[in-house]
Amino acid sequence: MSDQKDDLQAFLAEMKGVKPLKTKTRVVLNNHTGSAQSPGQQQRRRDAQTDKSVDQHGLSIEHLELVHPLDVIGYKRPGLAHGVFRRLRQGRYPVEARLDLHHQTVEQARRQVIRFIQDCLRYDARCAIILHGKGEKGDPPALLKSYTNRWLREIPEVLAFNSAQRHHGGVGAVYVLIKKSEAKKQENREKYRSQT
């Protein structure tokens, strides 16, 4: 018992005059991407952080089935031609829009995915890419990848998605095929009518 008292007295003597470090009450995050965001990305980020209406889309965040960080993920709605899905998987469609979910919370990512798909529909972007990352170091691993896999299946405007080719991010990204807008459908009808 006296050894513990001696140790405590020695510790207190050594700590005499030591003052606690002053810490900031706010966490400051640095941008780790190393590249500037486009004006569209900045606007989507502001909208996702402030617009509560996007939460009404109904993308689920409960009871998630996790995928492995290195798994290839993909999905095709019934009725979509196999050739169309094959070209999507091969990365043969031009990517018209891009969303990066790195360093996002699940809720931020959910809002951004909803807004992104709405923007793609509004601007007639048919093929897009979402960079969700592999999530190998996450706890749990591949969290955003798993949610992206689930959410894209829940959005009726998404016809198909598949893990990207290596030069576009590989299993850390997905190509997304989005329905044509009504304006584009009408444009195609008129185009093919004039050819007959």
Short mmCIF file of N, CA, C and O in Angstrom, two decimals, residues 54-160:
data_model
loop_
_atom_site.label_atom_id
_atom_site.label_comp_id
_atom_site.label_asym_id
_atom_site.label_seq_id
_atom_site.Cartn_x
_atom_site.Cartn_y
_atom_site.Cartn_z
N VAL A 54 -35.30 15.90 -50.03
CA VAL A 54 -34.75 14.70 -50.65
C VAL A 54 -34.92 13.47 -49.75
O VAL A 54 -34.88 12.35 -50.24
N ASP A 55 -35.13 13.66 -48.46
CA ASP A 55 -35.32 12.53 -47.56
C ASP A 55 -36.61 11.79 -47.82
O ASP A 55 -36.79 10.67 -47.39
N GLN A 56 -37.53 12.40 -48.55
CA GLN A 56 -38.83 11.80 -48.78
C GLN A 56 -38.80 10.72 -49.87
O GLN A 56 -39.79 10.07 -50.12
N HIS A 57 -37.66 10.54 -50.54
CA HIS A 57 -37.58 9.53 -51.60
C HIS A 57 -37.70 8.13 -51.03
O HIS A 57 -38.15 7.23 -51.72
N GLY A 58 -37.30 7.94 -49.78
CA GLY A 58 -37.53 6.67 -49.12
C GLY A 58 -36.41 5.65 -49.23
O GLY A 58 -36.66 4.46 -49.05
N LEU A 59 -35.20 6.05 -49.54
CA LEU A 59 -34.10 5.09 -49.59
C LEU A 59 -33.80 4.62 -48.17
O LEU A 59 -33.63 5.40 -47.27
N SER A 60 -33.73 3.34 -48.02
CA SER A 60 -33.61 2.73 -46.71
C SER A 60 -32.18 2.77 -46.18
O SER A 60 -31.23 2.64 -46.94
N ILE A 61 -32.04 2.91 -44.87
CA ILE A 61 -30.73 2.83 -44.23
C ILE A 61 -30.74 1.76 -43.12
O ILE A 61 -29.84 1.71 -42.31
N GLU A 62 -31.74 0.92 -43.13
CA GLU A 62 -31.84 -0.12 -42.11
C GLU A 62 -31.62 -1.50 -42.71
O GLU A 62 -31.82 -1.71 -43.89
N HIS A 63 -31.21 -2.45 -41.88
CA HIS A 63 -31.07 -3.87 -42.24
C HIS A 63 -30.27 -4.06 -43.52
O HIS A 63 -30.75 -4.57 -44.51
N LEU A 64 -29.03 -3.64 -43.48
CA LEU A 64 -28.16 -3.67 -44.66
C LEU A 64 -27.44 -5.00 -44.78
O LEU A 64 -26.89 -5.51 -43.80
N GLU A 65 -27.43 -5.56 -45.99
CA GLU A 65 -26.63 -6.75 -46.29
C GLU A 65 -25.31 -6.26 -46.86
O GLU A 65 -25.26 -5.66 -47.94
N LEU A 66 -24.22 -6.46 -46.12
CA LEU A 66 -22.91 -5.97 -46.53
C LEU A 66 -22.33 -6.80 -47.68
O LEU A 66 -22.50 -8.01 -47.72
N VAL A 67 -21.66 -6.12 -48.60
CA VAL A 67 -20.92 -6.80 -49.66
C VAL A 67 -19.44 -6.70 -49.32
O VAL A 67 -19.01 -5.86 -48.54
N HIS A 68 -18.64 -7.56 -49.92
CA HIS A 68 -17.19 -7.55 -49.68
C HIS A 68 -16.58 -6.37 -50.45
O HIS A 68 -17.04 -6.03 -51.54
N PRO A 69 -15.55 -5.73 -49.90
CA PRO A 69 -14.93 -4.58 -50.58
C PRO A 69 -14.48 -4.86 -52.01
O PRO A 69 -14.50 -3.96 -52.85
N LEU A 70 -14.10 -6.09 -52.32
CA LEU A 70 -13.58 -6.40 -53.66
C LEU A 70 -14.62 -7.07 -54.56
O LEU A 70 -14.30 -7.45 -55.68
N ASP A 71 -15.86 -7.20 -54.08
CA ASP A 71 -16.92 -7.80 -54.90
C ASP A 71 -17.31 -6.89 -56.06
O ASP A 71 -17.35 -5.67 -55.92
N VAL A 72 -17.63 -7.51 -57.19
CA VAL A 72 -18.25 -6.80 -58.30
C VAL A 72 -19.75 -6.78 -58.01
O VAL A 72 -20.34 -7.81 -57.68
N ILE A 73 -20.35 -5.60 -58.08
CA ILE A 73 -21.79 -5.50 -57.84
C ILE A 73 -22.48 -5.10 -59.15
O ILE A 73 -21.90 -4.44 -59.99
N GLY A 74 -23.70 -5.54 -59.29
CA GLY A 74 -24.45 -5.21 -60.49
C GLY A 74 -25.91 -5.58 -60.36
O GLY A 74 -26.27 -6.42 -59.53
N TYR A 75 -26.72 -4.96 -61.20
CA TYR A 75 -28.16 -5.20 -61.17
C TYR A 75 -28.74 -4.74 -62.50
O TYR A 75 -28.29 -3.75 -63.08
N LYS A 76 -29.75 -5.45 -62.97
CA LYS A 76 -30.44 -5.10 -64.21
C LYS A 76 -31.93 -5.30 -63.99
O LYS A 76 -32.35 -6.34 -63.50
N ARG A 77 -32.71 -4.28 -64.31
CA ARG A 77 -34.17 -4.40 -64.19
C ARG A 77 -34.69 -5.39 -65.22
O ARG A 77 -34.17 -5.46 -66.34
N PRO A 78 -35.74 -6.12 -64.88
CA PRO A 78 -36.34 -7.02 -65.86
C PRO A 78 -36.79 -6.23 -67.09
O PRO A 78 -37.31 -5.12 -66.98
N GLY A 79 -36.55 -6.79 -68.26
CA GLY A 79 -36.96 -6.15 -69.50
C GLY A 79 -35.85 -5.38 -70.19
O GLY A 79 -35.96 -5.06 -71.37
N LEU A 80 -34.77 -5.08 -69.48
CA LEU A 80 -33.65 -4.39 -70.11
C LEU A 80 -32.90 -5.39 -70.98
O LEU A 80 -32.60 -6.50 -70.55
N ALA A 81 -32.59 -4.99 -72.19
CA ALA A 81 -31.89 -5.88 -73.13
C ALA A 81 -30.53 -6.30 -72.59
O ALA A 81 -29.81 -5.50 -72.01
N HIS A 82 -30.19 -7.57 -72.80
CA HIS A 82 -28.91 -8.09 -72.33
C HIS A 82 -27.73 -7.36 -72.96
O HIS A 82 -26.72 -7.12 -72.32
N GLY A 83 -27.87 -6.99 -74.24
CA GLY A 83 -26.81 -6.27 -74.94
C GLY A 83 -26.55 -4.90 -74.33
O GLY A 83 -25.40 -4.46 -74.23
N VAL A 84 -27.61 -4.24 -73.91
CA VAL A 84 -27.48 -2.92 -73.26
C VAL A 84 -26.72 -3.08 -71.95
O VAL A 84 -25.79 -2.32 -71.65
N PHE A 85 -27.08 -4.10 -71.16
CA PHE A 85 -26.42 -4.33 -69.89
C PHE A 85 -24.95 -4.72 -70.11
O PHE A 85 -24.06 -4.28 -69.37
N ARG A 86 -24.69 -5.53 -71.13
CA ARG A 86 -23.31 -5.94 -71.43
C ARG A 86 -22.46 -4.71 -71.77
O ARG A 86 -21.34 -4.56 -71.27
N ARG A 87 -22.99 -3.81 -72.60
CA ARG A 87 -22.24 -2.59 -72.96
C ARG A 87 -22.00 -1.71 -71.72
O ARG A 87 -20.94 -1.10 -71.60
N LEU A 88 -22.97 -1.66 -70.82
CA LEU A 88 -22.79 -0.89 -69.58
C LEU A 88 -21.65 -1.50 -68.75
O LEU A 88 -20.76 -0.78 -68.29
N ARG A 89 -21.67 -2.82 -68.58
CA ARG A 89 -20.63 -3.51 -67.81
C ARG A 89 -19.24 -3.28 -68.41
O ARG A 89 -18.25 -3.17 -67.70
N GLN A 90 -19.18 -3.23 -69.73
CA GLN A 90 -17.90 -3.06 -70.42
C GLN A 90 -17.45 -1.60 -70.46
O GLN A 90 -16.37 -1.29 -70.95
N GLY A 91 -18.28 -0.69 -69.96
CA GLY A 91 -17.93 0.72 -69.94
C GLY A 91 -17.96 1.36 -71.31
O GLY A 91 -17.21 2.30 -71.59
N ARG A 92 -18.84 0.87 -72.18
CA ARG A 92 -18.88 1.35 -73.56
C ARG A 92 -19.81 2.54 -73.78
O ARG A 92 -19.87 3.07 -74.87
N TYR A 93 -20.54 2.95 -72.74
CA TYR A 93 -21.37 4.14 -72.85
C TYR A 93 -20.58 5.34 -72.31
O TYR A 93 -19.88 5.20 -71.30
N PRO A 94 -20.70 6.49 -72.95
CA PRO A 94 -19.98 7.66 -72.42
C PRO A 94 -20.57 8.09 -71.07
O PRO A 94 -21.78 8.17 -70.91
N VAL A 95 -19.70 8.33 -70.11
CA VAL A 95 -20.13 8.77 -68.78
C VAL A 95 -20.45 10.26 -68.87
O VAL A 95 -19.60 11.08 -69.19
N GLU A 96 -21.70 10.60 -68.56
CA GLU A 96 -22.18 11.97 -68.70
C GLU A 96 -22.27 12.73 -67.38
O GLU A 96 -22.45 13.94 -67.38
N ALA A 97 -22.19 12.00 -66.27
CA ALA A 97 -22.27 12.65 -64.95
C ALA A 97 -21.48 11.81 -63.95
O ALA A 97 -21.37 10.59 -64.11
N ARG A 98 -20.99 12.47 -62.90
CA ARG A 98 -20.13 11.79 -61.92
C ARG A 98 -20.47 12.27 -60.52
O ARG A 98 -20.65 13.46 -60.30
N LEU A 99 -20.53 11.32 -59.58
CA LEU A 99 -20.76 11.64 -58.17
C LEU A 99 -19.71 10.92 -57.34
O LEU A 99 -19.55 9.71 -57.46
N ASP A 100 -19.03 11.65 -56.47
CA ASP A 100 -18.01 11.09 -55.60
C ASP A 100 -18.53 11.07 -54.17
O ASP A 100 -18.84 12.13 -53.60
N LEU A 101 -18.64 9.88 -53.57
CA LEU A 101 -19.16 9.74 -52.21
C LEU A 101 -18.07 9.57 -51.16
O LEU A 101 -18.38 9.37 -49.98
N HIS A 102 -16.81 9.65 -51.55
CA HIS A 102 -15.73 9.49 -50.58
C HIS A 102 -15.87 10.52 -49.46
O HIS A 102 -16.26 11.66 -49.69
N HIS A 103 -15.56 10.10 -48.26
CA HIS A 103 -15.57 10.95 -47.04
C HIS A 103 -16.97 11.45 -46.68
O HIS A 103 -17.10 12.48 -46.03
N GLN A 104 -18.00 10.74 -47.10
CA GLN A 104 -19.38 11.12 -46.78
C GLN A 104 -19.91 10.21 -45.68
O GLN A 104 -19.55 9.03 -45.60
N THR A 105 -20.81 10.73 -44.87
CA THR A 105 -21.53 9.87 -43.94
C THR A 105 -22.60 9.14 -44.74
O THR A 105 -22.89 9.50 -45.89
N VAL A 106 -23.22 8.14 -44.14
CA VAL A 106 -24.27 7.39 -44.83
C VAL A 106 -25.42 8.32 -45.19
O VAL A 106 -25.93 8.29 -46.31
N GLU A 107 -25.82 9.18 -44.27
CA GLU A 107 -26.94 10.09 -44.53
C GLU A 107 -26.60 11.10 -45.63
O GLU A 107 -27.43 11.37 -46.50
N GLN A 108 -25.40 11.64 -45.60
CA GLN A 108 -24.99 12.57 -46.66
C GLN A 108 -24.97 11.86 -48.01
O GLN A 108 -25.45 12.40 -49.01
N ALA A 109 -24.44 10.66 -48.03
CA ALA A 109 -24.37 9.89 -49.28
C ALA A 109 -25.77 9.58 -49.80
O ALA A 109 -26.03 9.69 -51.00
N ARG A 110 -26.68 9.24 -48.92
CA ARG A 110 -28.06 8.92 -49.33
C ARG A 110 -28.70 10.13 -50.01
O ARG A 110 -29.29 10.03 -51.09
N ARG A 111 -28.56 11.29 -49.40
CA ARG A 111 -29.14 12.50 -49.98
C ARG A 111 -28.49 12.84 -51.33
O ARG A 111 -29.16 13.26 -52.25
N GLN A 112 -27.17 12.67 -51.38
CA GLN A 112 -26.48 12.99 -52.63
C GLN A 112 -26.86 12.05 -53.75
O GLN A 112 -27.00 12.47 -54.90
N VAL A 113 -27.03 10.77 -53.46
CA VAL A 113 -27.45 9.81 -54.50
C VAL A 113 -28.83 10.20 -55.03
O VAL A 113 -29.05 10.21 -56.25
N ILE A 114 -29.74 10.52 -54.15
CA ILE A 114 -31.09 10.92 -54.58
C ILE A 114 -31.02 12.15 -55.47
O ILE A 114 -31.57 12.17 -56.57
N ARG A 115 -30.32 13.17 -55.00
CA ARG A 115 -30.21 14.42 -55.77
C ARG A 115 -29.51 14.18 -57.11
O ARG A 115 -29.90 14.72 -58.13
N PHE A 116 -28.48 13.36 -57.09
CA PHE A 116 -27.70 13.07 -58.30
C PHE A 116 -28.58 12.41 -59.37
O PHE A 116 -28.57 12.82 -60.54
N ILE A 117 -29.36 11.41 -58.98
CA ILE A 117 -30.22 10.73 -59.95
C ILE A 117 -31.29 11.71 -60.47
O ILE A 117 -31.59 11.74 -61.66
N GLN A 118 -31.83 12.55 -59.60
CA GLN A 118 -32.80 13.56 -60.04
C GLN A 118 -32.16 14.52 -61.04
O GLN A 118 -32.78 14.87 -62.05
N ASP A 119 -30.92 14.94 -60.77
CA ASP A 119 -30.22 15.83 -61.69
C ASP A 119 -29.95 15.14 -63.03
O ASP A 119 -30.07 15.77 -64.09
N CYS A 120 -29.57 13.88 -63.00
CA CYS A 120 -29.34 13.13 -64.24
C CYS A 120 -30.62 13.09 -65.08
O CYS A 120 -30.57 13.28 -66.30
N LEU A 121 -31.75 12.85 -64.43
CA LEU A 121 -33.03 12.85 -65.15
C LEU A 121 -33.33 14.22 -65.72
O LEU A 121 -33.75 14.35 -66.88
N ARG A 122 -33.14 15.25 -64.93
CA ARG A 122 -33.43 16.62 -65.35
C ARG A 122 -32.60 17.02 -66.57
O ARG A 122 -33.07 17.69 -67.46
N TYR A 123 -31.32 16.61 -66.59
CA TYR A 123 -30.42 17.02 -67.66
C TYR A 123 -30.18 15.93 -68.71
O TYR A 123 -29.24 16.03 -69.50
N ASP A 124 -31.02 14.91 -68.70
CA ASP A 124 -30.97 13.83 -69.70
C ASP A 124 -29.62 13.12 -69.75
O ASP A 124 -29.15 12.75 -70.82
N ALA A 125 -28.98 12.94 -68.61
CA ALA A 125 -27.75 12.15 -68.54
C ALA A 125 -28.16 10.69 -68.39
O ALA A 125 -28.76 10.32 -67.39
N ARG A 126 -27.87 9.88 -69.37
CA ARG A 126 -28.31 8.48 -69.36
C ARG A 126 -27.34 7.55 -68.65
O ARG A 126 -27.72 6.58 -68.04
N CYS A 127 -26.03 7.83 -68.79
CA CYS A 127 -25.03 6.98 -68.14
C CYS A 127 -24.20 7.83 -67.20
O CYS A 127 -23.65 8.86 -67.59
N ALA A 128 -24.12 7.40 -65.95
CA ALA A 128 -23.40 8.15 -64.92
C ALA A 128 -22.48 7.19 -64.18
O ALA A 128 -22.57 5.97 -64.35
N ILE A 129 -21.62 7.76 -63.37
CA ILE A 129 -20.75 6.94 -62.54
C ILE A 129 -20.82 7.47 -61.11
O ILE A 129 -20.86 8.69 -60.89
N ILE A 130 -20.89 6.56 -60.16
CA ILE A 130 -20.86 6.90 -58.74
C ILE A 130 -19.62 6.25 -58.14
O ILE A 130 -19.46 5.03 -58.21
N LEU A 131 -18.77 7.07 -57.55
CA LEU A 131 -17.55 6.59 -56.89
C LEU A 131 -17.85 6.43 -55.40
O LEU A 131 -17.98 7.42 -54.69
N HIS A 132 -18.01 5.20 -54.97
CA HIS A 132 -18.34 4.92 -53.56
C HIS A 132 -17.14 4.45 -52.78
O HIS A 132 -17.16 4.43 -51.56
N GLY A 133 -16.07 4.07 -53.45
CA GLY A 133 -14.89 3.52 -52.79
C GLY A 133 -15.07 2.05 -52.46
O GLY A 133 -16.19 1.53 -52.46
N LYS A 134 -13.97 1.39 -52.19
CA LYS A 134 -14.03 -0.03 -51.82
C LYS A 134 -14.39 -0.18 -50.35
O LYS A 134 -15.08 -1.11 -49.98
N GLY A 135 -13.87 0.70 -49.52
CA GLY A 135 -14.15 0.62 -48.09
C GLY A 135 -13.40 -0.49 -47.39
O GLY A 135 -13.87 -1.02 -46.39
N GLU A 136 -12.22 -0.83 -47.89
CA GLU A 136 -11.45 -1.93 -47.28
C GLU A 136 -11.04 -1.63 -45.85
O GLU A 136 -10.94 -2.54 -45.04
N LYS A 137 -10.81 -0.36 -45.53
CA LYS A 137 -10.33 0.00 -44.18
C LYS A 137 -11.46 0.46 -43.28
O LYS A 137 -11.24 0.84 -42.14
N GLY A 138 -12.69 0.46 -43.79
CA GLY A 138 -13.82 0.94 -43.01
C GLY A 138 -14.24 -0.05 -41.93
O GLY A 138 -13.89 -1.22 -41.95
N ASP A 139 -15.01 0.45 -41.00
CA ASP A 139 -15.55 -0.40 -39.96
C ASP A 139 -17.05 -0.10 -39.82
O ASP A 139 -17.41 0.92 -39.25
N PRO A 140 -17.92 -0.90 -40.38
CA PRO A 140 -17.66 -2.14 -41.10
C PRO A 140 -17.13 -1.85 -42.51
O PRO A 140 -17.35 -0.78 -43.06
N PRO A 141 -16.45 -2.83 -43.10
CA PRO A 141 -15.90 -2.64 -44.44
C PRO A 141 -17.00 -2.48 -45.49
O PRO A 141 -18.08 -3.04 -45.36
N ALA A 142 -16.68 -1.71 -46.53
CA ALA A 142 -17.55 -1.52 -47.71
C ALA A 142 -18.94 -1.00 -47.36
O ALA A 142 -19.92 -1.36 -48.01
N LEU A 143 -19.04 -0.12 -46.38
CA LEU A 143 -20.35 0.39 -45.95
C LEU A 143 -21.03 1.20 -47.06
O LEU A 143 -22.17 0.90 -47.43
N LEU A 144 -20.36 2.21 -47.60
CA LEU A 144 -20.99 3.02 -48.65
C LEU A 144 -21.21 2.21 -49.92
O LEU A 144 -22.20 2.40 -50.62
N LYS A 145 -20.32 1.29 -50.22
CA LYS A 145 -20.51 0.41 -51.38
C LYS A 145 -21.77 -0.42 -51.20
O LYS A 145 -22.58 -0.56 -52.12
N SER A 146 -21.96 -0.97 -50.01
CA SER A 146 -23.13 -1.79 -49.72
C SER A 146 -24.42 -0.98 -49.82
O SER A 146 -25.42 -1.43 -50.37
N TYR A 147 -24.39 0.24 -49.27
CA TYR A 147 -25.57 1.09 -49.36
C TYR A 147 -25.86 1.50 -50.80
O TYR A 147 -27.01 1.52 -51.23
N THR A 148 -24.82 1.83 -51.56
CA THR A 148 -25.02 2.20 -52.96
C THR A 148 -25.65 1.03 -53.71
O THR A 148 -26.59 1.23 -54.50
N ASN A 149 -25.18 -0.17 -53.47
CA ASN A 149 -25.74 -1.38 -54.08
C ASN A 149 -27.24 -1.50 -53.76
O ASN A 149 -28.04 -1.86 -54.62
N ARG A 150 -27.60 -1.19 -52.55
CA ARG A 150 -29.01 -1.29 -52.14
C ARG A 150 -29.86 -0.15 -52.69
O ARG A 150 -30.93 -0.34 -53.23
N TRP A 151 -29.36 1.08 -52.53
CA TRP A 151 -30.14 2.25 -52.93
C TRP A 151 -30.45 2.27 -54.42
O TRP A 151 -31.58 2.60 -54.81
N LEU A 152 -29.48 1.94 -55.25
CA LEU A 152 -29.70 1.99 -56.70
C LEU A 152 -30.79 1.00 -57.13
O LEU A 152 -31.52 1.25 -58.08
N ARG A 153 -30.92 -0.10 -56.41
CA ARG A 153 -32.00 -1.06 -56.69
C ARG A 153 -33.36 -0.48 -56.31
O ARG A 153 -34.38 -0.86 -56.88
N GLU A 154 -33.39 0.42 -55.33
CA GLU A 154 -34.64 0.99 -54.82
C GLU A 154 -35.14 2.18 -55.65
O GLU A 154 -36.28 2.60 -55.49
N ILE A 155 -34.30 2.74 -56.50
CA ILE A 155 -34.68 3.91 -57.29
C ILE A 155 -35.24 3.45 -58.62
O ILE A 155 -34.52 2.87 -59.43
N PRO A 156 -36.54 3.67 -58.87
CA PRO A 156 -37.16 3.15 -60.09
C PRO A 156 -36.57 3.71 -61.38
O PRO A 156 -36.64 3.07 -62.42
N GLU A 157 -35.97 4.89 -61.33
CA GLU A 157 -35.40 5.50 -62.53
C GLU A 157 -34.07 4.86 -62.94
O GLU A 157 -33.56 5.12 -64.03
N VAL A 158 -33.49 4.05 -62.07
CA VAL A 158 -32.24 3.36 -62.39
C VAL A 158 -32.58 2.03 -63.08
O VAL A 158 -33.23 1.17 -62.51
N LEU A 159 -32.14 1.92 -64.34
CA LEU A 159 -32.42 0.70 -65.12
C LEU A 159 -31.41 -0.40 -64.80
O LEU A 159 -31.75 -1.58 -64.81
N ALA A 160 -30.16 -0.02 -64.57
CA ALA A 160 -29.11 -1.00 -64.31
C ALA A 160 -27.91 -0.28 -63.71
O ALA A 160 -27.76 0.93 -63.85
#
